[in-house]
Tab-separated table of C-alpha atoms in Angstrom:
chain	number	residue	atom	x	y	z
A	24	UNK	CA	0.000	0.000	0.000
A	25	UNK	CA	1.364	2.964	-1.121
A	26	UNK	CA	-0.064	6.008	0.978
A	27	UNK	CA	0.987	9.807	0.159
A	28	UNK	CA	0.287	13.304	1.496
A	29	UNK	CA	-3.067	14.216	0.432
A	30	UNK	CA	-4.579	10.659	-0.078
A	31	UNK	CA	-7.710	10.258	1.321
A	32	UNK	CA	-7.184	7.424	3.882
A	33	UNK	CA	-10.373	5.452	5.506
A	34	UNK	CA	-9.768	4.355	9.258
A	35	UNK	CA	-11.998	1.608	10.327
A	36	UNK	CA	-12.445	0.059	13.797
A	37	UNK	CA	-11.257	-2.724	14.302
A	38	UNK	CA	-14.116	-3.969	16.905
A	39	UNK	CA	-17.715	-2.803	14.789
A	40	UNK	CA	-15.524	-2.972	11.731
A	41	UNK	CA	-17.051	0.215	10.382
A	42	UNK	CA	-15.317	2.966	8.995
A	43	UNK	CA	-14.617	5.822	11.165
A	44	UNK	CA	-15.709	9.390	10.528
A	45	UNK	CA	-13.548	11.983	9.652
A	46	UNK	CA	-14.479	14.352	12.901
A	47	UNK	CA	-13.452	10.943	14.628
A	48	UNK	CA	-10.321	10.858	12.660
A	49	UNK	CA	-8.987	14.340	13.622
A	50	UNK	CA	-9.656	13.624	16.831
A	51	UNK	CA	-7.373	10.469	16.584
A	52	UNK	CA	-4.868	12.880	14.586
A	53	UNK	CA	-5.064	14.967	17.819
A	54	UNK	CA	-4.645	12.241	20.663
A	55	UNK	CA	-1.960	10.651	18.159
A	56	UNK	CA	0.091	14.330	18.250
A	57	UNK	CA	-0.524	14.851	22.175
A	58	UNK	CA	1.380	11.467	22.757
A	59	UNK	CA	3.779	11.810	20.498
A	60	UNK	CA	4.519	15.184	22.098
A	61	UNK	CA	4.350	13.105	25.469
A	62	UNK	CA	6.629	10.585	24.160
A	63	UNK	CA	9.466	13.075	23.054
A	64	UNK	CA	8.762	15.250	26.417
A	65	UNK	CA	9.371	11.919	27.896
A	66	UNK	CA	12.734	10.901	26.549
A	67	UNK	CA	13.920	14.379	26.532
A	68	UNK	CA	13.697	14.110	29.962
A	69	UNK	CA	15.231	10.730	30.372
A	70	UNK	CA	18.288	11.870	28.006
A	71	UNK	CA	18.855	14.863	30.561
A	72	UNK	CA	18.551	12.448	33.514
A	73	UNK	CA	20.781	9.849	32.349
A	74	UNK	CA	23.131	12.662	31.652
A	75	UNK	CA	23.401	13.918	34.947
A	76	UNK	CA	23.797	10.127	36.044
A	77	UNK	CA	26.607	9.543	33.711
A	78	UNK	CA	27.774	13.027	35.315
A	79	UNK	CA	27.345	12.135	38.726
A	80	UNK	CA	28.697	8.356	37.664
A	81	UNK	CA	32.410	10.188	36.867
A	82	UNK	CA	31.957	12.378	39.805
A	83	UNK	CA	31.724	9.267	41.955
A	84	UNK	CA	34.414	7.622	40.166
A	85	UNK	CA	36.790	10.689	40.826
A	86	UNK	CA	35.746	10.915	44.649
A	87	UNK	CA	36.151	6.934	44.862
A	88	UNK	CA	39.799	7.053	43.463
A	89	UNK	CA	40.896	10.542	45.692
A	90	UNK	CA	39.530	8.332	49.002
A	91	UNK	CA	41.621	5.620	47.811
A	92	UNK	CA	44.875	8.011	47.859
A	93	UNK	CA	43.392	9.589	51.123
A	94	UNK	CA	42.860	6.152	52.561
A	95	UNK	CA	46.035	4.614	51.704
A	96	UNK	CA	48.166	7.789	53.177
A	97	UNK	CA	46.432	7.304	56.653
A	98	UNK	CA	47.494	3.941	56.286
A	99	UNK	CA	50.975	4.668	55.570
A	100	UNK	CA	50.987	7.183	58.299
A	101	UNK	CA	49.139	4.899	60.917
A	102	UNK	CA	52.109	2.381	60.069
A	103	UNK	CA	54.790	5.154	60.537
A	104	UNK	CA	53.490	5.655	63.834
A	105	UNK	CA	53.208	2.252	64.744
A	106	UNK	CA	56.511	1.855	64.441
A	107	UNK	CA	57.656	4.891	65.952
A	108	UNK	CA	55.624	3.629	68.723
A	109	UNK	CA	56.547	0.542	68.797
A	110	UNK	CA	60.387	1.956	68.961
A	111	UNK	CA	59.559	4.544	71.637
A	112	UNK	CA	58.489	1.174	73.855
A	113	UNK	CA	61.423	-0.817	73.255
A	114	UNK	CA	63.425	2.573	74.308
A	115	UNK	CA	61.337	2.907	77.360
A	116	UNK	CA	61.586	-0.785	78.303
A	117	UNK	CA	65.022	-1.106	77.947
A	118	UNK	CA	65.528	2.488	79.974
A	119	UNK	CA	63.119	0.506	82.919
A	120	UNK	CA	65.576	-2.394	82.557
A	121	UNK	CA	68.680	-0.197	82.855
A	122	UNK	CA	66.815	1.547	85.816
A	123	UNK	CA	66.132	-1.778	87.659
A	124	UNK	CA	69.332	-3.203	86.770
A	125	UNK	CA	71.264	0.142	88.707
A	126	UNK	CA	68.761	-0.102	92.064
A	127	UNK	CA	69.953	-3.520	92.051
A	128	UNK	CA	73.050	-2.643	91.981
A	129	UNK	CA	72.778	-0.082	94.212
A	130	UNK	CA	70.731	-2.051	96.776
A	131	UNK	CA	73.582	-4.693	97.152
């Protein structure tokens, strides 16, 4: 079927199986347009909302990788410390060892 602008086009129903006016036509010509209008206001929207996800997607990305650093230079620093700590005990116990060791000696 070859259909093209100005050809007069008969719509029938489908359920009485009789053709449909032409009032009723325009009036399907009209619903047809404030869909299709719905339709495209509709995936406009959903083009600028999966924008700002693919936006916010990056943004996440980039905050995930700077905790990373952030998180791996406490670590580095929490292990610096822990073994300065662990140093400053071994200096204090042997200093409490040397201590005991000279009231020994001084108590004999």
């Amino acid at each position: 079927v070859n259909i093209t602008i100005g050809d007069r086009v008969s719509v029938w129903d489908m359920a009485s199986g009789e053709e449909v006016s032409e009032a009723e036509t325009l009036g399907l010509e009209e619903r047809v347009t404030y869909w299709k209008n719905k339709y495209e206001g509709c995936k406009s929207a959903y083009e600028d909302v999966d924008a700002q996800f693919e936006e916010f997607r990056m943004e996440s990305r980039e905050l995930e990788e700077h905790l990373e650093g952030e998180v791996m230079r406490a670590e580095e620093k929490v292990a610096l410390l822990t073994t300065k700590l662990l140093g400053a005990q071994e200096k204090a116990n042997d200093e409490l060892l040397t201590m005991r060791e000279k009231q020994q000696a001084a108590s004999q």
